[in-house]
Short mmCIF file of C-alpha atoms in Angstrom, two decimals:
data_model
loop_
_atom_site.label_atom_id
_atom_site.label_comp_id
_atom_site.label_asym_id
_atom_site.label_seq_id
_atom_site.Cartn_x
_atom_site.Cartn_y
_atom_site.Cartn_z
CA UNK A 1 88.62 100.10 74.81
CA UNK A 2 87.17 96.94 72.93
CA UNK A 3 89.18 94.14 72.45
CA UNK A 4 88.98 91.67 69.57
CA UNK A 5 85.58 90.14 68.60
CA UNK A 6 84.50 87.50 66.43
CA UNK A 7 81.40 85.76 65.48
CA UNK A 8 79.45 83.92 65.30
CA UNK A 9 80.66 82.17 68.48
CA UNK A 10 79.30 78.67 67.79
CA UNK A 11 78.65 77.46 64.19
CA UNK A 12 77.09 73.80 62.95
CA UNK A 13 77.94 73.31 58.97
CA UNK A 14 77.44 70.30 56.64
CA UNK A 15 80.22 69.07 54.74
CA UNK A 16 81.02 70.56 50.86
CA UNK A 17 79.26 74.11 52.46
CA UNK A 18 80.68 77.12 53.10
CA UNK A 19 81.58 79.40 56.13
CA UNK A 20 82.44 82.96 56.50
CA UNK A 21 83.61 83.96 60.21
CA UNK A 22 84.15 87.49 60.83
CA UNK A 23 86.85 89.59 63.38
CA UNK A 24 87.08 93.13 64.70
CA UNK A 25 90.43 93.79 65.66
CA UNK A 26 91.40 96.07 68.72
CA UNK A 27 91.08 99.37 68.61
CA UNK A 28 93.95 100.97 67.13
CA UNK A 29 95.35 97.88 65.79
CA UNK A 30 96.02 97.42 62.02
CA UNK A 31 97.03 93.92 61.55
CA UNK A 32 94.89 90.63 61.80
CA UNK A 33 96.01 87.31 61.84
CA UNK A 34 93.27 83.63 61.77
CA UNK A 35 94.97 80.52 63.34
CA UNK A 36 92.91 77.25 63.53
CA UNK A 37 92.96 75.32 66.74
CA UNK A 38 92.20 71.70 67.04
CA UNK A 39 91.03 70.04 69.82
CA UNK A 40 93.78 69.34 72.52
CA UNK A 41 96.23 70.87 69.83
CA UNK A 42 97.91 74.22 69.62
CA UNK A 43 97.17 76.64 67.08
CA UNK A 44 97.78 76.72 63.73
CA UNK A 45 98.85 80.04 61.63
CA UNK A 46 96.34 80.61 58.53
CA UNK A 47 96.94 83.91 57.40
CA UNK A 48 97.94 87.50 58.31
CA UNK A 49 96.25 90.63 56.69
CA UNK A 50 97.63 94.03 56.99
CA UNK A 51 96.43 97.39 54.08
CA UNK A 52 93.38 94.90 53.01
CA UNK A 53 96.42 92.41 51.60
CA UNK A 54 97.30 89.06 52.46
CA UNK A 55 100.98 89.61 54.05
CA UNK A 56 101.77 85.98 55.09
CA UNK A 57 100.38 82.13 54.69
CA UNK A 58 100.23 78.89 56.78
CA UNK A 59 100.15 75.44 55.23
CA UNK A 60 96.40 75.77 54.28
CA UNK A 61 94.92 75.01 50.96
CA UNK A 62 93.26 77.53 48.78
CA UNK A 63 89.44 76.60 50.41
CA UNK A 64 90.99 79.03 52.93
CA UNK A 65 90.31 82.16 51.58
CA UNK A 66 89.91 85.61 53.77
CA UNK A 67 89.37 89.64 53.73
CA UNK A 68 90.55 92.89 54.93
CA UNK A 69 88.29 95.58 55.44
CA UNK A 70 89.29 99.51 55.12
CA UNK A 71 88.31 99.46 58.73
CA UNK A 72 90.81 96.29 59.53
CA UNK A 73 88.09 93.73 60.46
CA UNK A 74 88.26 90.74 58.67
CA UNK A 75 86.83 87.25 57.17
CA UNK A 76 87.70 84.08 57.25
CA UNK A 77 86.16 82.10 54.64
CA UNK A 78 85.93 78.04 53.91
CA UNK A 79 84.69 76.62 51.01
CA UNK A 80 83.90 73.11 50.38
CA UNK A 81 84.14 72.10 54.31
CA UNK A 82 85.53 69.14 55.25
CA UNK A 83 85.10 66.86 58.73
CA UNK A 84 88.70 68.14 59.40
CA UNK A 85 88.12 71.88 59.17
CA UNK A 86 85.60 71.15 62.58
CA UNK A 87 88.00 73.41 65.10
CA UNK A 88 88.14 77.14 66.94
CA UNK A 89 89.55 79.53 64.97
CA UNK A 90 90.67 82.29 66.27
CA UNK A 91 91.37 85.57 65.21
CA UNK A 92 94.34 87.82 66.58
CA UNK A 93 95.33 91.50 65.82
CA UNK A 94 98.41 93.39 66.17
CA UNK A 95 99.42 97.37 66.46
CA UNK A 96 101.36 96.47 63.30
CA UNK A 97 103.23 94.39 61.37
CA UNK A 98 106.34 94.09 63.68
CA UNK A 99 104.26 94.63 67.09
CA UNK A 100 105.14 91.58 68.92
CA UNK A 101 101.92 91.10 71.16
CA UNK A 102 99.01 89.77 69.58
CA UNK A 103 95.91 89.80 71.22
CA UNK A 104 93.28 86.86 70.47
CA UNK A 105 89.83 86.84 70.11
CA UNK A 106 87.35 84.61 71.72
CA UNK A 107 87.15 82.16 69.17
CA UNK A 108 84.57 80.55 66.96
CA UNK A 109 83.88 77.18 67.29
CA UNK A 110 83.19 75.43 63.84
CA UNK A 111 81.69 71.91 64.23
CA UNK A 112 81.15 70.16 60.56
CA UNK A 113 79.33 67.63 60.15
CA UNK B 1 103.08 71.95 61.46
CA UNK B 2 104.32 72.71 65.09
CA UNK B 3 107.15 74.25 66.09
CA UNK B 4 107.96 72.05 68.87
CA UNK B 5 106.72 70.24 71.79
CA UNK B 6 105.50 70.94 75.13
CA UNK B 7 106.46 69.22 78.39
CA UNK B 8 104.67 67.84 79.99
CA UNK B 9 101.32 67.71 78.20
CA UNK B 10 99.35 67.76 81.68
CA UNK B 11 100.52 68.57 85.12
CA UNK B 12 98.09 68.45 88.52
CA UNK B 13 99.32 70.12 91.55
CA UNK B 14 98.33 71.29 94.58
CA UNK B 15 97.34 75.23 95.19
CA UNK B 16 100.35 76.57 96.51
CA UNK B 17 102.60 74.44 94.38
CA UNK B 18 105.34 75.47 91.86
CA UNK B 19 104.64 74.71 88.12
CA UNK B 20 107.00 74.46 85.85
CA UNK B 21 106.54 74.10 81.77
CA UNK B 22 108.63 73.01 79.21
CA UNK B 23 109.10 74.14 75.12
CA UNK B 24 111.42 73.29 73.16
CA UNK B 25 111.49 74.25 69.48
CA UNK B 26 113.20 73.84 66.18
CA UNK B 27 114.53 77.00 64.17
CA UNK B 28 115.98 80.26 65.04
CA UNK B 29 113.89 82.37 66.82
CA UNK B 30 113.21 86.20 66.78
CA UNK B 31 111.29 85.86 70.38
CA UNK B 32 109.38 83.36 72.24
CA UNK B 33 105.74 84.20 73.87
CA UNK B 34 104.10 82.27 76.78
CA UNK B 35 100.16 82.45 76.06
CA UNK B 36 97.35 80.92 78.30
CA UNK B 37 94.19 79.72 77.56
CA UNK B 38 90.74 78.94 79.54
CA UNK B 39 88.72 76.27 78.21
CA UNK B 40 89.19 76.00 74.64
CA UNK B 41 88.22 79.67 74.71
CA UNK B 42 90.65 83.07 73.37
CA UNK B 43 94.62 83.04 73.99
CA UNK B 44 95.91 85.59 76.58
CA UNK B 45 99.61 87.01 76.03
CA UNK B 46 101.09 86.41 79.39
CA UNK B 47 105.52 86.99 78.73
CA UNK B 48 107.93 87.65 76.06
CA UNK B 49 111.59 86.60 75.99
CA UNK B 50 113.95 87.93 73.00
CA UNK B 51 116.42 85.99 71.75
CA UNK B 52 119.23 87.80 73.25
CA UNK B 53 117.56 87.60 76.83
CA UNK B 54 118.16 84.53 79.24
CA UNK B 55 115.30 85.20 82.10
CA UNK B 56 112.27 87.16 82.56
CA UNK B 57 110.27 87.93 85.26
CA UNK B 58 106.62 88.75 85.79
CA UNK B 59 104.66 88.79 88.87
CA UNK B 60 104.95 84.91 89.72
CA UNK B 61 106.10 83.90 86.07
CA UNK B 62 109.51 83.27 85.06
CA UNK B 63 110.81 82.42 81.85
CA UNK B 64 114.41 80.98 80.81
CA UNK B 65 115.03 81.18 77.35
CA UNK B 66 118.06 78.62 76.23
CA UNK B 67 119.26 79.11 72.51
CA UNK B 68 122.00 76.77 72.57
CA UNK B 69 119.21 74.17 73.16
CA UNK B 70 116.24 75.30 71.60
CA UNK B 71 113.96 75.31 74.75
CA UNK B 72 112.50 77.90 77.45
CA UNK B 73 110.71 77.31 80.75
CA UNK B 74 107.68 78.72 82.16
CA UNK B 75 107.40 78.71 85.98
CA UNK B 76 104.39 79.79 87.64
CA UNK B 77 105.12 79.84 91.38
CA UNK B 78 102.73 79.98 94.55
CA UNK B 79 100.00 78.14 92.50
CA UNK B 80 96.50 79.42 92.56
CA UNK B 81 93.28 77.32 91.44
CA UNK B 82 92.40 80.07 88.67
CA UNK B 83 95.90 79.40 87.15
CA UNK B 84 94.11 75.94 85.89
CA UNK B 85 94.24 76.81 82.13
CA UNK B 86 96.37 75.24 79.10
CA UNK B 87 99.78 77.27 78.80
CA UNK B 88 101.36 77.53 75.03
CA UNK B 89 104.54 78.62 74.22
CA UNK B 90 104.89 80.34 70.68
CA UNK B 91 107.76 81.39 68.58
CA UNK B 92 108.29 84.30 66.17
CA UNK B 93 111.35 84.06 63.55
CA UNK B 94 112.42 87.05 61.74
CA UNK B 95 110.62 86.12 59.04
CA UNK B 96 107.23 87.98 60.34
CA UNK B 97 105.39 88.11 63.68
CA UNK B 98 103.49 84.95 62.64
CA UNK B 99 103.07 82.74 65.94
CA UNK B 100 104.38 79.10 65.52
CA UNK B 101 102.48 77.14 68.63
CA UNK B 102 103.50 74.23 70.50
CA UNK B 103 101.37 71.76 71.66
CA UNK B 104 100.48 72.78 75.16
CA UNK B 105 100.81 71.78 78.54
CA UNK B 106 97.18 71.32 80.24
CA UNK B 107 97.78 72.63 84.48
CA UNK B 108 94.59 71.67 87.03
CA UNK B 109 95.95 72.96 90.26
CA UNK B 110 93.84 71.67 92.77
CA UNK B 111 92.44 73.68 95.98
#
């Protein structure tokens, strides 16, 4: 039974470009959320997708974009990167919309420099 | 923004050692989730307390859940070096299963 993947795993951008980072949810499970983690901070909700639509929203601007796939794997995109977007973001699925457990992902670490 | 704090940030015991956490947080809360995570790496679900619950037990973690005052408590008990991670505690409101995070409490038990 696979878990959740993302990748890449590691990723070195230049300010003003753009990133896509991509998720596979668990098998079975329906409902993908991104949160962005900081260093030495916790986590930080982005997004939630669940039927290909965007379902819920952090306090992230519009550069923060992302994707739903009819076979629930996702993208996270980033346009115009800033020096502040450098983090792990992590991806998360659920059995649903109301499951409480999420399981995470391993995490891609975006460095922007 | 977070939903509240963690107490303390770091803690270094000795292997055998209790551990206790602290969270407290901010708005009404659906349920709260204890999560750990190894080096900067992927969050692991480790308990979940409802609302209307007071303590739960699993394995060697407990969890106290205290509405009046907005906080819970992790305790991991008979400390082990592999429990040297970063422990989060996360809320969910009714509004969605959207985790709110604290800030994190980094544990080094030592050997």
């Amino acid at each position: 039974d696979a878990g959740v993947t993302q990748s890449p795993t590691h990723l070195i951008k230049t300010r003003g470009q753009q990133v896509t980072l991509r998720c596979s949810p668990k098998s079975g499970h329906d409902t993908v959320s991104w949160y962005q983690q900081a260093l030495g901070q916790g986590p930080q909700f982005i997004f939630q997708y669940y039927e290909e639509e965007e379902r819920q929203r952090g306090n992230f601007p519009d550069r923060f974009s992302g994707h739903q796939f009819p076979n629930y794997s996702s993208e996270l995109n980033v346009n115009a990167l800033l020096l502040g977007d450098s983090a792990l973001y992590l991806c998360a699925s659920t059995l649903s919309l109301i499951a409480d457990e999420q399981y995470f992902g391993p995490g891609t670490r975006l460095t922007v420099t | 923004s977070q939903q509240g704090e963690e107490d303390p940030q770091a803690l270094s015991i000795q292997e055998g050692e209790n551990a206790t956490m602290n969270c407290s947080y901010k708005t009404s809360i659906n349920n709260l989730q204890w999560y750990r995570q190894n080096s900067g790496r992927g969050l692991v679900h480790l308990i979940l307390i409802r609302s209307n619950e007071r303590e739960k037990h699993s394995g060697r973690l407990r969890v106290t859940l205290d509405t009046s005052k907005k906080s819970s408590s992790l305790l991991i008990t008979a400390s082990r070096a592999a429990d040297t991670a970063s422990y989060f505690c996360a809320t969910v409101t009714n509004a969605g299963n959207m985790l709110t995070f604290g800030g994190g409490t980094r544990l080094m038990v030592k050997p």
